Amino acid sequence: MSEFAWFKLLVRLVGILLLGLSVPMVLWHVGSLAAQMIPSGPMSTSGSMEYALYSTVPGLLGYGAQAAFGWYLLVRGDWVIRKVLAEIHGRCAVCGFDLTGVKATSCPECNTPVRKSEQKAPEHT
Ligand SMILES: [Zn+2]
């Protein structure tokens, strides 16, 4: 297994982790909102309904965003992979092909144009 494949696997695992952490919280918020929607008696007013909404929606949005990001990492994640792999010297940002010694302007493996920053990593530290 190449380093690139390992990195992709890692991104997927982080996606699963994020989903695992956020989806139960989304369900919990949805559940608590649904529970508060049910009229509980003469004491419940439209004011408490609004409060329930305002107190639940931020959490729902937050965990929803986390779940969405986790899902993105799980099923795609290509932007993240590109961004991080672009930092790795001499590797194609799309397929991870080793570009050391390759003089072509595009990747021989997947035909992605090679950026100069990927071909020549800065020598200084
Ligand atoms: Zn490539």
GROMACS .gro file of C-alpha atoms and ligand atoms in nm:
model
  126
    1MET     CA    1   0.000   0.000   0.000
    2SER     CA    2   0.141   0.338  -0.098
    3GLU     CA    3   0.164   0.637   0.136
    4PHE     CA    4  -0.103   0.801  -0.074
    5ALA     CA    5  -0.345   0.514  -0.022
    6TRP     CA    6  -0.275   0.524   0.350
    7PHE     CA    7  -0.345   0.894   0.359
    8LYS     CA    8  -0.674   0.847   0.176
    9LEU     CA    9  -0.769   0.574   0.422
   10LEU     CA   10  -0.686   0.806   0.709
   11VAL     CA   11  -0.911   1.079   0.565
   12ARG     CA   12  -1.194   0.824   0.538
   13LEU     CA   13  -1.139   0.714   0.896
   14VAL     CA   14  -1.153   1.073   1.020
   15GLY     CA   15  -1.478   1.110   0.823
   16ILE     CA   16  -1.625   0.803   0.994
   17LEU     CA   17  -1.508   0.935   1.330
   18LEU     CA   18  -1.670   1.274   1.272
   19LEU     CA   19  -1.994   1.110   1.161
   20GLY     CA   20  -1.989   0.880   1.460
   21LEU     CA   21  -1.944   1.173   1.694
   22SER     CA   22  -2.194   1.409   1.536
   23VAL     CA   23  -2.481   1.198   1.402
   24PRO     CA   24  -2.597   1.082   1.750
   25MET     CA   25  -2.590   1.446   1.863
   26VAL     CA   26  -2.795   1.554   1.560
   27LEU     CA   27  -3.047   1.281   1.642
   28TRP     CA   28  -3.048   1.390   2.006
   29HIS     CA   29  -3.118   1.752   1.911
   30VAL     CA   30  -3.386   1.651   1.662
   31GLY     CA   31  -3.541   1.428   1.926
   32SER     CA   32  -3.540   1.695   2.195
   33LEU     CA   33  -3.685   1.948   1.953
   34ALA     CA   34  -3.957   1.702   1.853
   35ALA     CA   35  -4.030   1.631   2.220
   36GLN     CA   36  -4.069   2.002   2.290
   37MET     CA   37  -4.298   2.042   1.991
   38ILE     CA   38  -4.551   1.813   2.152
   39PRO     CA   39  -4.787   2.028   2.359
   40SER     CA   40  -4.722   1.921   2.716
   41GLY     CA   41  -5.026   2.085   2.871
   42PRO     CA   42  -5.182   2.420   2.952
   43MET     CA   43  -4.847   2.551   3.081
   44SER     CA   44  -4.682   2.542   2.741
   45THR     CA   45  -4.695   2.868   2.554
   46SER     CA   46  -4.572   2.978   2.217
   47GLY     CA   47  -4.292   3.156   2.404
   48SER     CA   48  -4.147   2.833   2.542
   49MET     CA   49  -4.181   2.683   2.198
   50GLU     CA   50  -3.967   2.961   2.057
   51TYR     CA   51  -3.714   2.916   2.335
   52ALA     CA   52  -3.693   2.545   2.259
   53LEU     CA   53  -3.629   2.626   1.895
   54TYR     CA   54  -3.360   2.884   1.970
   55SER     CA   55  -3.187   2.658   2.218
   56THR     CA   56  -3.186   2.357   1.987
   57VAL     CA   57  -3.115   2.503   1.646
   58PRO     CA   58  -2.755   2.621   1.714
   59GLY     CA   59  -2.658   2.276   1.839
   60LEU     CA   60  -2.835   2.117   1.547
   61LEU     CA   61  -2.651   2.343   1.302
   62GLY     CA   62  -2.317   2.281   1.472
   63TYR     CA   63  -2.344   1.904   1.478
   64GLY     CA   64  -2.508   1.909   1.137
   65ALA     CA   65  -2.204   2.090   0.998
   66GLN     CA   66  -1.975   1.839   1.168
   67ALA     CA   67  -2.174   1.551   1.023
   68ALA     CA   68  -2.167   1.711   0.678
   69PHE     CA   69  -1.789   1.753   0.697
   70GLY     CA   70  -1.748   1.396   0.813
   71TRP     CA   71  -1.966   1.277   0.528
   72TYR     CA   72  -1.762   1.484   0.282
   73LEU     CA   73  -1.438   1.331   0.410
   74LEU     CA   74  -1.589   0.985   0.389
   75VAL     CA   75  -1.730   0.997   0.037
   76ARG     CA   76  -1.505   1.255  -0.131
   77GLY     CA   77  -1.245   1.446   0.065
   78ASP     CA   78  -1.055   1.520  -0.256
   79TRP     CA   79  -1.004   1.886  -0.173
   80VAL     CA   80  -0.848   1.798   0.161
   81ILE     CA   81  -0.636   1.524   0.005
   82ARG     CA   82  -0.518   1.756  -0.273
   83LYS     CA   83  -0.444   2.035  -0.028
   84VAL     CA   84  -0.237   1.817   0.201
   85LEU     CA   85  -0.066   1.611  -0.068
   86ALA     CA   86   0.034   1.928  -0.252
   87GLU     CA   87   0.266   1.983   0.042
   88ILE     CA   88   0.436   1.651  -0.021
   89HIS     CA   89   0.731   1.692  -0.251
   90GLY     CA   90   0.719   1.526  -0.588
   91ARG     CA   91   0.376   1.366  -0.568
   92CYS     CA   92   0.075   1.404  -0.797
   93ALA     CA   93  -0.200   1.578  -0.602
   94VAL     CA   94  -0.470   1.357  -0.752
   95CYS     CA   95  -0.335   1.002  -0.769
   96GLY     CA   96  -0.020   1.032  -0.559
   97PHE     CA   97   0.204   0.918  -0.843
   98ASP     CA   98   0.571   0.972  -0.768
   99LEU     CA   99   0.678   1.260  -0.996
  100THR     CA  100   1.046   1.265  -0.908
  101GLY     CA  101   1.243   1.266  -1.229
  102VAL     CA  102   0.930   1.315  -1.441
  103LYS     CA  103   0.991   1.603  -1.682
  104ALA     CA  104   0.639   1.611  -1.828
  105THR     CA  105   0.402   1.896  -1.745
  106SER     CA  106   0.125   1.653  -1.657
  107CYS     CA  107   0.105   1.342  -1.446
  108PRO     CA  108   0.186   1.028  -1.654
  109GLU     CA  109  -0.063   0.830  -1.447
  110CYS     CA  110  -0.378   1.045  -1.446
  111ASN     CA  111  -0.285   1.334  -1.680
  112THR     CA  112  -0.334   1.602  -1.414
  113PRO     CA  113  -0.127   1.912  -1.492
  114VAL     CA  114   0.167   1.929  -1.257
  115ARG     CA  115   0.205   2.258  -1.076
  116LYS     CA  116   0.553   2.399  -1.042
  117SER     CA  117   0.525   2.400  -0.666
  118GLU     CA  118   0.474   2.025  -0.681
  119GLN     CA  119   0.756   1.965  -0.924
  120LYS     CA  120   1.007   2.176  -0.736
  121ALA     CA  121   0.960   2.189  -0.362
  122PRO     CA  122   1.144   2.477  -0.196
  123GLU     CA  123   1.495   2.373  -0.103
  124HIS     CA  124   1.526   2.600   0.199
  125THR     CA  125   1.404   2.484   0.537
  126ZN      ZN  126  -0.170   1.168  -1.109
   0.00000   0.00000   0.00000
